[in-house]
PDB file of C-alpha atoms in Angstrom:
ATOM      1  CA  MET A 246      -0.341   0.227  -0.091  1.00  0.00           C
ATOM      2  CA  LYS A 247       1.277   3.898  -0.558  1.00  0.00           C
ATOM      3  CA  LYS A 248       1.774   5.493   2.201  1.00  0.00           C
ATOM      4  CA  GLN A 249       1.260   9.749   1.710  1.00  0.00           C
ATOM      5  CA  ILE A 250       3.772  11.426   3.353  1.00  0.00           C
ATOM      6  CA  ALA A 251       5.709  14.953   2.800  1.00  0.00           C
ATOM      7  CA  VAL A 252       9.426  14.451   1.799  1.00  0.00           C
ATOM      8  CA  VAL A 253      11.642  17.607   1.554  1.00  0.00           C
ATOM      9  CA  MET A 254      12.776  16.892  -1.976  1.00  0.00           C
ATOM     10  CA  VAL A 255       9.510  17.665  -3.378  1.00  0.00           C
ATOM     11  CA  ALA A 256       9.095  21.078  -3.543  1.00  0.00           C
ATOM     12  CA  MET A 257       5.926  21.407  -5.881  1.00  0.00           C
ATOM     13  CA  ILE A 258       4.616  19.905  -9.274  1.00  0.00           C
ATOM     14  CA  VAL A 259       3.751  21.816 -12.463  1.00  0.00           C
ATOM     15  CA  LEU A 260       1.396  21.031 -14.260  1.00  0.00           C
ATOM     16  CA  SER A 261       0.274  22.176 -18.140  1.00  0.00           C
ATOM     17  CA  ILE A 262      -3.364  22.026 -18.610  1.00  0.00           C
ATOM     18  CA  LEU A 263      -5.065  22.535 -22.331  1.00  0.00           C
ATOM     19  CA  MET A 264      -7.958  24.900 -21.866  1.00  0.00           C
ATOM     20  CA  THR A 265     -10.835  23.605 -24.286  1.00  0.00           C
ATOM     21  CA  MET A 266     -13.298  26.210 -22.736  1.00  0.00           C
ATOM     22  CA  PRO A 267     -12.762  29.729 -24.606  1.00  0.00           C
ATOM     23  CA  VAL A 268     -10.131  31.932 -25.077  1.00  0.00           C
ATOM     24  CA  MET A 269      -9.315  34.197 -22.340  1.00  0.00           C
ATOM     25  CA  SER A 270      -8.824  37.005 -24.915  1.00  0.00           C
ATOM     26  CA  THR A 271     -10.107  38.005 -27.900  1.00  0.00           C
ATOM     27  CA  ASP A 272      -7.347  40.429 -28.641  1.00  0.00           C
ATOM     28  CA  VAL A 273      -4.102  37.955 -28.054  1.00  0.00           C
ATOM     29  CA  GLN A 274      -3.121  34.560 -29.483  1.00  0.00           C
ATOM     30  CA  ALA A 275      -3.898  31.636 -27.635  1.00  0.00           C
ATOM     31  CA  VAL A 276      -1.365  30.916 -25.082  1.00  0.00           C
ATOM     32  CA  THR A 277      -0.246  28.400 -22.697  1.00  0.00           C
ATOM     33  CA  ILE A 278      -1.144  28.446 -19.196  1.00  0.00           C
ATOM     34  CA  SER A 279       1.697  26.978 -16.642  1.00  0.00           C
ATOM     35  CA  SER A 280       0.717  25.652 -13.434  1.00  0.00           C
ATOM     36  CA  GLU A 281       2.477  24.917  -9.997  1.00  0.00           C
ATOM     37  CA  ALA A 282       1.006  23.203  -7.220  1.00  0.00           C
ATOM     38  CA  ASP A 283       2.655  22.852  -3.797  1.00  0.00           C
ATOM     39  CA  PRO A 284       1.833  19.494  -1.787  1.00  0.00           C
ATOM     40  CA  GLY A 285       1.551  21.393   1.154  1.00  0.00           C
ATOM     41  CA  ALA A 286      -0.838  24.007   0.584  1.00  0.00           C
ATOM     42  CA  GLU A 287      -2.531  21.321  -1.984  1.00  0.00           C
ATOM     43  CA  SER A 288      -2.897  24.096  -4.450  1.00  0.00           C
ATOM     44  CA  VAL A 289      -2.697  24.932  -8.092  1.00  0.00           C
ATOM     45  CA  TYR A 290      -0.959  28.244  -9.347  1.00  0.00           C
ATOM     46  CA  PHE A 291      -1.686  28.801 -13.270  1.00  0.00           C
ATOM     47  CA  GLU A 292      -0.031  32.111 -15.214  1.00  0.00           C
ATOM     48  CA  GLU A 293      -0.891  33.529 -18.345  1.00  0.00           C
ATOM     49  CA  SER A 294       0.551  36.420 -20.021  1.00  0.00           C
ATOM     50  CA  TYR A 295       0.742  38.032 -22.704  1.00  0.00           C
ATOM     51  CA  ASP A 296       1.808  41.798 -24.451  1.00  0.00           C
ATOM     52  CA  VAL A 297      -0.971  44.617 -25.424  1.00  0.00           C
ATOM     53  CA  ASP A 298      -0.090  46.727 -27.811  1.00  0.00           C
ATOM     54  CA  ASP A 299       3.470  45.434 -27.724  1.00  0.00           C
ATOM     55  CA  SER A 300       3.679  48.440 -24.661  1.00  0.00           C
ATOM     56  CA  VAL A 301       2.422  46.904 -21.478  1.00  0.00           C
ATOM     57  CA  THR A 302       2.358  43.486 -19.920  1.00  0.00           C
ATOM     58  CA  VAL A 303      -0.663  42.003 -18.841  1.00  0.00           C
ATOM     59  CA  ILE A 304      -0.133  38.796 -16.020  1.00  0.00           C
ATOM     60  CA  GLU A 305      -3.109  36.694 -15.713  1.00  0.00           C
ATOM     61  CA  THR A 306      -3.128  34.554 -12.825  1.00  0.00           C
ATOM     62  CA  THR A 307      -5.121  31.786 -10.957  1.00  0.00           C
ATOM     63  CA  ASP A 308      -4.865  29.982  -7.802  1.00  0.00           C
ATOM     64  CA  VAL A 309      -6.823  26.778  -7.576  1.00  0.00           C
ATOM     65  CA  SER A 310      -7.005  25.322  -3.584  1.00  0.00           C
ATOM     66  CA  PHE A 311      -9.544  22.829  -3.374  1.00  0.00           C
ATOM     67  CA  GLY A 312     -12.556  24.260  -4.680  1.00  0.00           C
ATOM     68  CA  SER A 313     -11.160  27.989  -4.368  1.00  0.00           C
ATOM     69  CA  VAL A 314     -10.131  29.888  -7.442  1.00  0.00           C
ATOM     70  CA  HIS A 315      -7.972  32.984  -7.466  1.00  0.00           C
ATOM     71  CA  ASP A 316      -7.906  34.702 -10.506  1.00  0.00           C
ATOM     72  CA  ASP A 317      -5.248  38.662 -10.569  1.00  0.00           C
ATOM     73  CA  GLN A 318      -4.595  41.307 -13.045  1.00  0.00           C
ATOM     74  CA  GLU A 319      -1.809  43.726 -13.185  1.00  0.00           C
ATOM     75  CA  ARG A 320      -0.666  46.420 -15.073  1.00  0.00           C
ATOM     76  CA  PHE A 321       3.073  46.757 -16.023  1.00  0.00           C
ATOM     77  CA  VAL A 322       4.586  49.740 -17.780  1.00  0.00           C
ATOM     78  CA  SER A 323       6.831  49.501 -20.575  1.00  0.00           C
ATOM     79  CA  PRO A 324      10.144  50.076 -20.040  1.00  0.00           C
ATOM     80  CA  ASP A 325      10.703  52.400 -22.757  1.00  0.00           C
ATOM     81  CA  SER A 326       7.345  54.648 -21.656  1.00  0.00           C
ATOM     82  CA  GLU A 327       7.026  56.704 -18.720  1.00  0.00           C
ATOM     83  CA  VAL A 328       3.384  57.137 -18.933  1.00  0.00           C
ATOM     84  CA  LEU A 329       1.156  54.103 -17.453  1.00  0.00           C
ATOM     85  CA  ILE A 330      -0.963  52.775 -20.172  1.00  0.00           C
ATOM     86  CA  ARG A 331      -4.518  52.008 -20.210  1.00  0.00           C
ATOM     87  CA  THR A 332      -5.311  48.242 -20.194  1.00  0.00           C
ATOM     88  CA  PRO A 333      -7.797  47.576 -23.359  1.00  0.00           C
ATOM     89  CA  LEU A 334     -11.315  47.861 -22.904  1.00  0.00           C
ATOM     90  CA  ALA A 335     -13.269  45.210 -23.283  1.00  0.00           C
ATOM     91  CA  PRO A 336     -14.593  44.682 -26.891  1.00  0.00           C
ATOM     92  CA  GLY A 337     -18.062  45.254 -27.625  1.00  0.00           C
ATOM     93  CA  TYR A 338     -18.962  47.213 -24.709  1.00  0.00           C
ATOM     94  CA  CYS A 339     -19.524  51.154 -24.260  1.00  0.00           C
ATOM     95  CA  ILE A 340     -16.472  53.511 -24.092  1.00  0.00           C
ATOM     96  CA  SER A 341     -15.321  54.674 -20.801  1.00  0.00           C
ATOM     97  CA  ASN A 342     -11.953  56.500 -20.704  1.00  0.00           C
ATOM     98  CA  GLY A 343     -11.576  57.869 -16.947  1.00  0.00           C
ATOM     99  CA  GLY A 344      -9.466  60.955 -16.275  1.00  0.00           C
ATOM    100  CA  SER A 345      -6.037  61.081 -15.535  1.00  0.00           C
ATOM    101  CA  LEU A 346      -3.963  58.522 -14.010  1.00  0.00           C
ATOM    102  CA  LEU A 347      -0.977  61.370 -12.765  1.00  0.00           C
ATOM    103  CA  TYR A 348      -2.213  60.673  -8.889  1.00  0.00           C
ATOM    104  CA  GLU A 349      -4.751  57.672  -8.655  1.00  0.00           C
ATOM    105  CA  TYR A 350      -5.274  55.070 -10.869  1.00  0.00           C
ATOM    106  CA  ILE A 351      -5.953  51.416 -10.509  1.00  0.00           C
ATOM    107  CA  SER A 352      -3.369  49.042  -9.972  1.00  0.00           C
ATOM    108  CA  SER A 353      -4.515  46.185  -9.997  1.00  0.00           C
ATOM    109  CA  VAL A 354      -7.700  43.864  -9.893  1.00  0.00           C
ATOM    110  CA  ASN A 355      -8.412  40.457  -9.037  1.00  0.00           C
ATOM    111  CA  TYR A 356     -11.216  37.853  -7.789  1.00  0.00           C
ATOM    112  CA  ALA A 357     -11.531  34.839  -6.024  1.00  0.00           C
ATOM    113  CA  LYS A 358     -14.747  32.232  -6.997  1.00  0.00           C
ATOM    114  CA  ASN A 359     -15.742  29.356  -4.601  1.00  0.00           C
ATOM    115  CA  PRO A 360     -17.800  26.398  -5.009  1.00  0.00           C
ATOM    116  CA  SER A 361     -20.750  27.880  -2.718  1.00  0.00           C
ATOM    117  CA  GLY A 362     -21.361  30.285  -5.609  1.00  0.00           C
ATOM    118  CA  THR A 363     -19.557  33.378  -4.458  1.00  0.00           C
ATOM    119  CA  MET A 364     -17.002  35.619  -5.841  1.00  0.00           C
ATOM    120  CA  ILE A 365     -14.485  37.786  -4.037  1.00  0.00           C
ATOM    121  CA  ILE A 366     -13.930  40.762  -5.720  1.00  0.00           C
ATOM    122  CA  THR A 367     -10.399  42.940  -4.748  1.00  0.00           C
ATOM    123  CA  VAL A 368      -9.193  46.609  -6.315  1.00  0.00           C
ATOM    124  CA  ASP A 369      -6.291  47.991  -5.937  1.00  0.00           C
ATOM    125  CA  ILE A 370      -6.108  51.899  -5.698  1.00  0.00           C
ATOM    126  CA  PHE A 371      -2.489  53.777  -5.948  1.00  0.00           C
ATOM    127  CA  ILE A 372      -2.372  57.340  -4.668  1.00  0.00           C
ATOM    128  CA  ALA A 373       0.580  59.146  -5.675  1.00  0.00           C
ATOM    129  CA  ASN A 374       0.123  62.175  -2.925  1.00  0.00           C
ATOM    130  CA  PRO A 375       1.615  65.577  -5.311  1.00  0.00           C
ATOM    131  CA  THR A 376       0.957  67.753  -2.747  1.00  0.00           C
ATOM    132  CA  GLY A 377       3.383  65.900   0.328  1.00  0.00           C
ATOM    133  CA  CYS A 378       0.587  65.538   2.396  1.00  0.00           C
ATOM    134  CA  THR A 379       1.468  64.001   6.015  1.00  0.00           C
ATOM    135  CA  TYR A 380       0.033  62.655   8.543  1.00  0.00           C
ATOM    136  CA  GLY A 381      -1.403  64.363  11.369  1.00  0.00           C
ATOM    137  CA  ASN A 382      -1.571  67.713   9.008  1.00  0.00           C
ATOM    138  CA  PRO A 383      -4.831  69.176   7.279  1.00  0.00           C
ATOM    139  CA  CYS A 384      -4.994  67.836   3.587  1.00  0.00           C
ATOM    140  CA  PRO A 385      -7.878  68.818   1.984  1.00  0.00           C
ATOM    141  CA  GLU A 386      -7.652  68.035  -1.358  1.00  0.00           C
ATOM    142  CA  TYR A 387      -7.646  64.420  -0.120  1.00  0.00           C
ATOM    143  CA  ASP A 388      -9.607  64.762   3.260  1.00  0.00           C
ATOM    144  CA  ASP A 389     -12.457  66.352   1.780  1.00  0.00           C
ATOM    145  CA  SER A 390     -12.501  64.013  -1.226  1.00  0.00           C
ATOM    146  CA  PRO A 391     -12.861  60.096  -1.324  1.00  0.00           C
ATOM    147  CA  GLU A 392     -11.442  57.744  -3.973  1.00  0.00           C
ATOM    148  CA  TYR A 393     -14.632  56.212  -5.463  1.00  0.00           C
ATOM    149  CA  VAL A 394     -14.653  52.495  -6.571  1.00  0.00           C
ATOM    150  CA  ASN A 395     -17.129  51.234  -8.750  1.00  0.00           C
ATOM    151  CA  ALA A 396     -17.475  48.039 -10.525  1.00  0.00           C
ATOM    152  CA  TRP A 397     -19.919  45.796 -12.769  1.00  0.00           C
ATOM    153  CA  VAL A 398     -20.067  42.239 -13.959  1.00  0.00           C
ATOM    154  CA  ASP A 399     -21.679  41.282 -17.240  1.00  0.00           C
ATOM    155  CA  TRP A 400     -23.207  38.280 -15.371  1.00  0.00           C
ATOM    156  CA  ASP A 401     -25.554  37.753 -18.749  1.00  0.00           C
ATOM    157  CA  GLY A 402     -23.110  38.182 -21.880  1.00  0.00           C
ATOM    158  CA  ASP A 403     -25.355  41.062 -23.335  1.00  0.00           C
ATOM    159  CA  ASN A 404     -22.335  43.678 -23.975  1.00  0.00           C
ATOM    160  CA  VAL A 405     -24.346  45.958 -21.647  1.00  0.00           C
ATOM    161  CA  PHE A 406     -23.260  46.591 -17.592  1.00  0.00           C
ATOM    162  CA  GLU A 407     -26.577  47.268 -16.220  1.00  0.00           C
ATOM    163  CA  ASN A 408     -27.341  48.627 -13.071  1.00  0.00           C
ATOM    164  CA  HIS A 409     -28.713  45.589 -11.593  1.00  0.00           C
ATOM    165  CA  GLU A 410     -25.065  44.233 -12.325  1.00  0.00           C
ATOM    166  CA  LYS A 411     -23.075  46.610 -10.056  1.00  0.00           C
ATOM    167  CA  VAL A 412     -20.830  44.737  -7.729  1.00  0.00           C
ATOM    168  CA  ILE A 413     -19.046  47.681  -5.689  1.00  0.00           C
ATOM    169  CA  ASP A 414     -19.748  51.117  -4.914  1.00  0.00           C
ATOM    170  CA  VAL A 415     -17.364  52.357  -2.212  1.00  0.00           C
ATOM    171  CA  ALA A 416     -15.598  55.855  -1.214  1.00  0.00           C
ATOM    172  CA  LEU A 417     -12.463  54.818  -0.115  1.00  0.00           C
ATOM    173  CA  THR A 418     -11.003  57.371   2.876  1.00  0.00           C
ATOM    174  CA  GLY A 419      -8.626  56.805   5.427  1.00  0.00           C
ATOM    175  CA  TYR A 420      -5.677  58.512   3.367  1.00  0.00           C
ATOM    176  CA  HIS A 421      -3.695  59.513   6.803  1.00  0.00           C
ATOM    177  CA  ASP A 422      -3.477  55.741   7.074  1.00  0.00           C
ATOM    178  CA  LEU A 423      -0.890  54.675   4.584  1.00  0.00           C
ATOM    179  CA  ASN A 424       0.203  58.717   5.143  1.00  0.00           C
ATOM    180  CA  TYR A 425      -1.480  59.938   1.934  1.00  0.00           C
ATOM    181  CA  TYR A 426       1.028  57.836  -0.655  1.00  0.00           C
ATOM    182  CA  GLY A 427       0.434  54.235  -1.579  1.00  0.00           C
ATOM    183  CA  THR A 428      -2.142  51.672  -2.196  1.00  0.00           C
ATOM    184  CA  MET A 429      -5.816  51.462  -0.899  1.00  0.00           C
ATOM    185  CA  THR A 430      -7.890  48.292  -1.208  1.00  0.00           C
ATOM    186  CA  THR A 431     -11.801  47.372  -1.193  1.00  0.00           C
ATOM    187  CA  SER A 432     -12.970  44.140  -1.305  1.00  0.00           C
ATOM    188  CA  ASP A 433     -16.623  43.089  -1.716  1.00  0.00           C
ATOM    189  CA  ILE A 434     -18.540  39.187  -1.732  1.00  0.00           C
ATOM    190  CA  VAL A 435     -20.781  38.845  -4.355  1.00  0.00           C
ATOM    191  CA  THR A 436     -23.297  35.917  -5.254  1.00  0.00           C
ATOM    192  CA  ILE A 437     -22.730  34.273  -8.983  1.00  0.00           C
ATOM    193  CA  PRO A 438     -26.031  34.504 -10.513  1.00  0.00           C
ATOM    194  CA  ALA A 439     -27.709  31.105 -11.797  1.00  0.00           C
ATOM    195  CA  GLY A 440     -27.225  30.508 -15.392  1.00  0.00           C
ATOM    196  CA  ALA A 441     -24.243  33.445 -15.508  1.00  0.00           C
ATOM    197  CA  GLU A 442     -22.368  33.649 -18.411  1.00  0.00           C
ATOM    198  CA  ALA A 443     -19.227  31.142 -18.340  1.00  0.00           C
ATOM    199  CA  ILE A 444     -16.830  33.654 -20.026  1.00  0.00           C
ATOM    200  CA  THR A 445     -17.576  37.370 -19.556  1.00  0.00           C
ATOM    201  CA  TRP A 446     -16.406  41.154 -18.728  1.00  0.00           C
ATOM    202  CA  MET A 447     -16.128  42.961 -15.404  1.00  0.00           C
ATOM    203  CA  ARG A 448     -15.488  46.812 -15.470  1.00  0.00           C
ATOM    204  CA  VAL A 449     -14.083  48.951 -12.469  1.00  0.00           C
ATOM    205  CA  ASN A 450     -13.659  52.664 -12.730  1.00  0.00           C
ATOM    206  CA  LEU A 451     -12.010  54.827 -10.175  1.00  0.00           C
ATOM    207  CA  GLY A 452     -12.907  58.608  -9.710  1.00  0.00           C
ATOM    208  CA  TRP A 453     -11.355  61.571  -7.202  1.00  0.00           C
ATOM    209  CA  ASN A 454     -13.408  64.335  -6.953  1.00  0.00           C
ATOM    210  CA  HIS A 455     -16.318  62.629  -9.079  1.00  0.00           C
ATOM    211  CA  ASP A 456     -18.114  59.621  -8.775  1.00  0.00           C
ATOM    212  CA  PRO A 457     -18.564  57.827 -11.925  1.00  0.00           C
ATOM    213  CA  ASN A 458     -21.582  55.345 -11.566  1.00  0.00           C
ATOM    214  CA  ASP A 459     -22.266  55.574 -14.753  1.00  0.00           C
ATOM    215  CA  PRO A 460     -20.035  52.536 -16.457  1.00  0.00           C
ATOM    216  CA  CYS A 461     -20.234  54.499 -19.802  1.00  0.00           C
ATOM    217  CA  GLU A 462     -19.615  57.782 -18.711  1.00  0.00           C
ATOM    218  CA  SER A 463     -17.375  59.247 -21.366  1.00  0.00           C
ATOM    219  CA  SER A 464     -14.766  61.041 -19.653  1.00  0.00           C
ATOM    220  CA  TRP A 465     -13.785  62.638 -15.984  1.00  0.00           C
ATOM    221  CA  THR A 466     -11.055  64.662 -14.660  1.00  0.00           C
ATOM    222  CA  TRP A 467      -9.496  62.351 -12.403  1.00  0.00           C
ATOM    223  CA  GLY A 468      -9.422  58.622 -12.690  1.00  0.00           C
ATOM    224  CA  ASP A 469      -9.639  55.454 -14.166  1.00  0.00           C
ATOM    225  CA  VAL A 470     -11.078  52.894 -15.976  1.00  0.00           C
ATOM    226  CA  PHE A 471     -10.066  49.497 -15.958  1.00  0.00           C
ATOM    227  CA  ASP A 472     -12.055  46.125 -17.725  1.00  0.00           C
ATOM    228  CA  GLU A 473     -11.073  42.482 -17.296  1.00  0.00           C
ATOM    229  CA  GLN A 474     -12.225  39.381 -18.660  1.00  0.00           C
ATOM    230  CA  ILE A 475     -13.367  37.022 -15.778  1.00  0.00           C
ATOM    231  CA  SER A 476     -14.851  33.078 -15.702  1.00  0.00           C
ATOM    232  CA  THR A 477     -17.632  32.067 -13.630  1.00  0.00           C
ATOM    233  CA  GLU A 478     -16.900  28.924 -13.811  1.00  0.00           C
ATOM    234  CA  THR A 479     -15.911  27.350 -10.668  1.00  0.00           C
ATOM    235  CA  ASN A 480     -15.174  23.460 -11.360  1.00  0.00           C
ATOM    236  CA  LEU A 481     -11.741  23.769 -12.715  1.00  0.00           C
ATOM    237  CA  PRO A 482      -8.924  20.252 -12.034  1.00  0.00           C
ATOM    238  CA  GLN A 483      -7.432  19.989  -9.048  1.00  0.00           C
ATOM    239  CA  ILE A 484      -5.275  18.095  -6.766  1.00  0.00           C
ATOM    240  CA  GLU A 485      -6.609  15.375  -5.001  1.00  0.00           C
ATOM    241  CA  ASP A 486      -3.881  13.702  -3.640  1.00  0.00           C
ATOM    242  CA  ILE A 487      -0.237  13.528  -3.698  1.00  0.00           C
ATOM    243  CA  THR A 488       1.710  10.330  -2.723  1.00  0.00           C
ATOM    244  CA  VAL A 489       4.894   9.125  -2.327  1.00  0.00           C
ATOM    245  CA  SER A 490       5.615   5.542  -2.352  1.00  0.00           C
ATOM    246  CA  GLY A 491       9.218   3.228  -1.508  1.00  0.00           C
ATOM    247  CA  PRO A 492      10.958   0.864  -4.471  1.00  0.00           C
ATOM    248  CA  PRO A 493       9.387  -2.370  -5.463  1.00  0.00           C
ATOM    249  CA  GLY A 494       8.971  -4.815  -2.727  1.00  0.00           C
ATOM    250  CA  ASP A 495       9.037  -1.929  -0.041  1.00  0.00           C
ATOM    251  CA  GLU A 496       5.979   0.568  -1.292  1.00  0.00           C
ATOM    252  CA  SER A 497       4.892   1.501   2.280  1.00  0.00           C
ATOM    253  CA  ASN A 498       8.709   2.654   3.255  1.00  0.00           C
ATOM    254  CA  PRO A 499       9.265   5.424   1.129  1.00  0.00           C
ATOM    255  CA  MET A 500      13.283   6.944   2.088  1.00  0.00           C
ATOM    256  CA  THR A 501      15.134   9.935   0.443  1.00  0.00           C
ATOM    257  CA  THR A 502      18.216   7.180   0.230  1.00  0.00           C
ATOM    258  CA  ARG A 503      17.024   5.459  -2.428  1.00  0.00           C
ATOM    259  CA  SER A 504      14.587   5.263  -5.278  1.00  0.00           C
ATOM    260  CA  VAL A 505      11.306   7.335  -4.407  1.00  0.00           C
ATOM    261  CA  THR A 506       7.729   6.956  -7.002  1.00  0.00           C
ATOM    262  CA  LEU A 507       6.120  10.298  -6.469  1.00  0.00           C
ATOM    263  CA  GLU A 508       2.147  10.820  -7.927  1.00  0.00           C
ATOM    264  CA  ALA A 509      -0.298  13.210  -8.519  1.00  0.00           C
ATOM    265  CA  THR A 510      -4.076  12.418  -8.638  1.00  0.00           C
ATOM    266  CA  ILE A 511      -5.891  15.686 -10.444  1.00  0.00           C
ATOM    267  CA  SER A 512      -9.623  15.452 -10.622  1.00  0.00           C
ATOM    268  CA  SER A 513     -11.123  15.305 -13.893  1.00  0.00           C
ATOM    269  CA  VAL A 514     -13.502  18.290 -14.900  1.00  0.00           C
ATOM    270  CA  SER A 515     -15.165  18.668 -18.508  1.00  0.00           C
ATOM    271  CA  GLY A 516     -13.644  21.239 -21.106  1.00  0.00           C
ATOM    272  CA  TYR A 517     -10.073  20.417 -19.222  1.00  0.00           C
ATOM    273  CA  ASP A 518      -7.367  17.930 -20.274  1.00  0.00           C
ATOM    274  CA  ILE A 519      -4.310  17.349 -18.257  1.00  0.00           C
ATOM    275  CA  ASN A 520      -1.124  16.913 -20.680  1.00  0.00           C
ATOM    276  CA  SER A 521       1.767  16.849 -18.876  1.00  0.00           C
ATOM    277  CA  VAL A 522       2.718  16.641 -14.999  1.00  0.00           C
ATOM    278  CA  GLY A 523       5.881  17.734 -14.184  1.00  0.00           C
ATOM    279  CA  TRP A 524       8.155  17.599 -10.879  1.00  0.00           C
ATOM    280  CA  THR A 525      10.565  19.982  -9.485  1.00  0.00           C
ATOM    281  CA  GLY A 526      12.726  20.021  -6.493  1.00  0.00           C
ATOM    282  CA  ASP A 527      15.666  19.645  -4.683  1.00  0.00           C
ATOM    283  CA  GLY A 528      17.866  16.977  -7.049  1.00  0.00           C
ATOM    284  CA  ILE A 529      14.900  16.360  -9.344  1.00  0.00           C
ATOM    285  CA  PRO A 530      16.442  17.140 -12.595  1.00  0.00           C
ATOM    286  CA  ALA A 531      14.482  19.570 -15.061  1.00  0.00           C
ATOM    287  CA  GLY A 532      11.855  18.053 -17.145  1.00  0.00           C
ATOM    288  CA  ALA A 533      10.771  15.644 -15.085  1.00  0.00           C
ATOM    289  CA  THR A 534       7.639  15.403 -16.631  1.00  0.00           C
ATOM    290  CA  SER A 535       5.660  12.112 -15.935  1.00  0.00           C
ATOM    291  CA  ASN A 536       3.159  11.081 -13.519  1.00  0.00           C
ATOM    292  CA  PRO A 537       3.758   8.835 -12.007  1.00  0.00           C
ATOM    293  CA  TYR A 538       7.678  10.388 -11.683  1.00  0.00           C
ATOM    294  CA  THR A 539      10.385   7.920 -10.430  1.00  0.00           C
ATOM    295  CA  TYR A 540      13.121   9.502  -8.755  1.00  0.00           C
ATOM    296  CA  THR A 541      16.653   8.231  -7.767  1.00  0.00           C
ATOM    297  CA  PRO A 542      18.555  10.100  -5.691  1.00  0.00           C
ATOM    298  CA  ALA A 543      22.438  10.550  -5.996  1.00  0.00           C
ATOM    299  CA  ALA A 544      24.773   7.901  -3.987  1.00  0.00           C
ATOM    300  CA  GLY A 545      24.671   9.669  -0.603  1.00  0.00           C
ATOM    301  CA  THR A 546      22.256  11.849  -0.663  1.00  0.00           C
ATOM    302  CA  HIS A 547      19.718  11.303   2.400  1.00  0.00           C
ATOM    303  CA  GLY A 548      16.767  13.882   3.753  1.00  0.00           C
TER     304      GLY A 548
END
């Protein structure tokens, strides 16, 4: 019988998953999604990256840990540009350009899906403190105006952000808590409606000294618009088990002084094909991709 244990030489498993669901972006070519799994945390990490207009890189990451799915998108400025470049607007939706990004902008948007059918949406706002305000001193330019954050999810996929699809409506204050410079964060838990479109869009906007409550408002003086394509699916492949067994005839006694066999059990989900499993860790050579995988330590190795 195989005995499940944690061994120092197994750092993580890396999976490459072929997604047969619709491509997450209509503006880029299909990409390979790489993944990592930590047997201690029993989670999978996906990362997808692509260039937008050869000027800004958008990186999508996803964490899957026994039923919980987390996705994050961040902005990265081109090294050849001193200007923060906006993320592309959702294709087919109303145009909203926001305002100046000089003193505040949306630095990241992420969401985490749970098997219960809820989604946690988190928005990070960067503020630049252009007048040098400090804690304990009056700062009317910030204290008298919150950072207004709104978000909508097009649950039904009809290319319209409707009033009942609004998921965040907050006015962020507390600038003094971060000494008027850095990142402010807002987060909310929303219920994914039954029958929601599997792949759809979310729009988040930001306004200073103005609350852009209309997702289609053309522009305002200070603020930002951030569109992100999201998945409402919560059923993704997961690592169900990681087992380690000893050599033939002594499978129940794996030891790092002799050959061991590593095996990952991954759930089968319609729409996804697991096309490779890789292993990394101390002493494991690059390119170890079989499942199960037999590791033979170098002579004199012990753990």
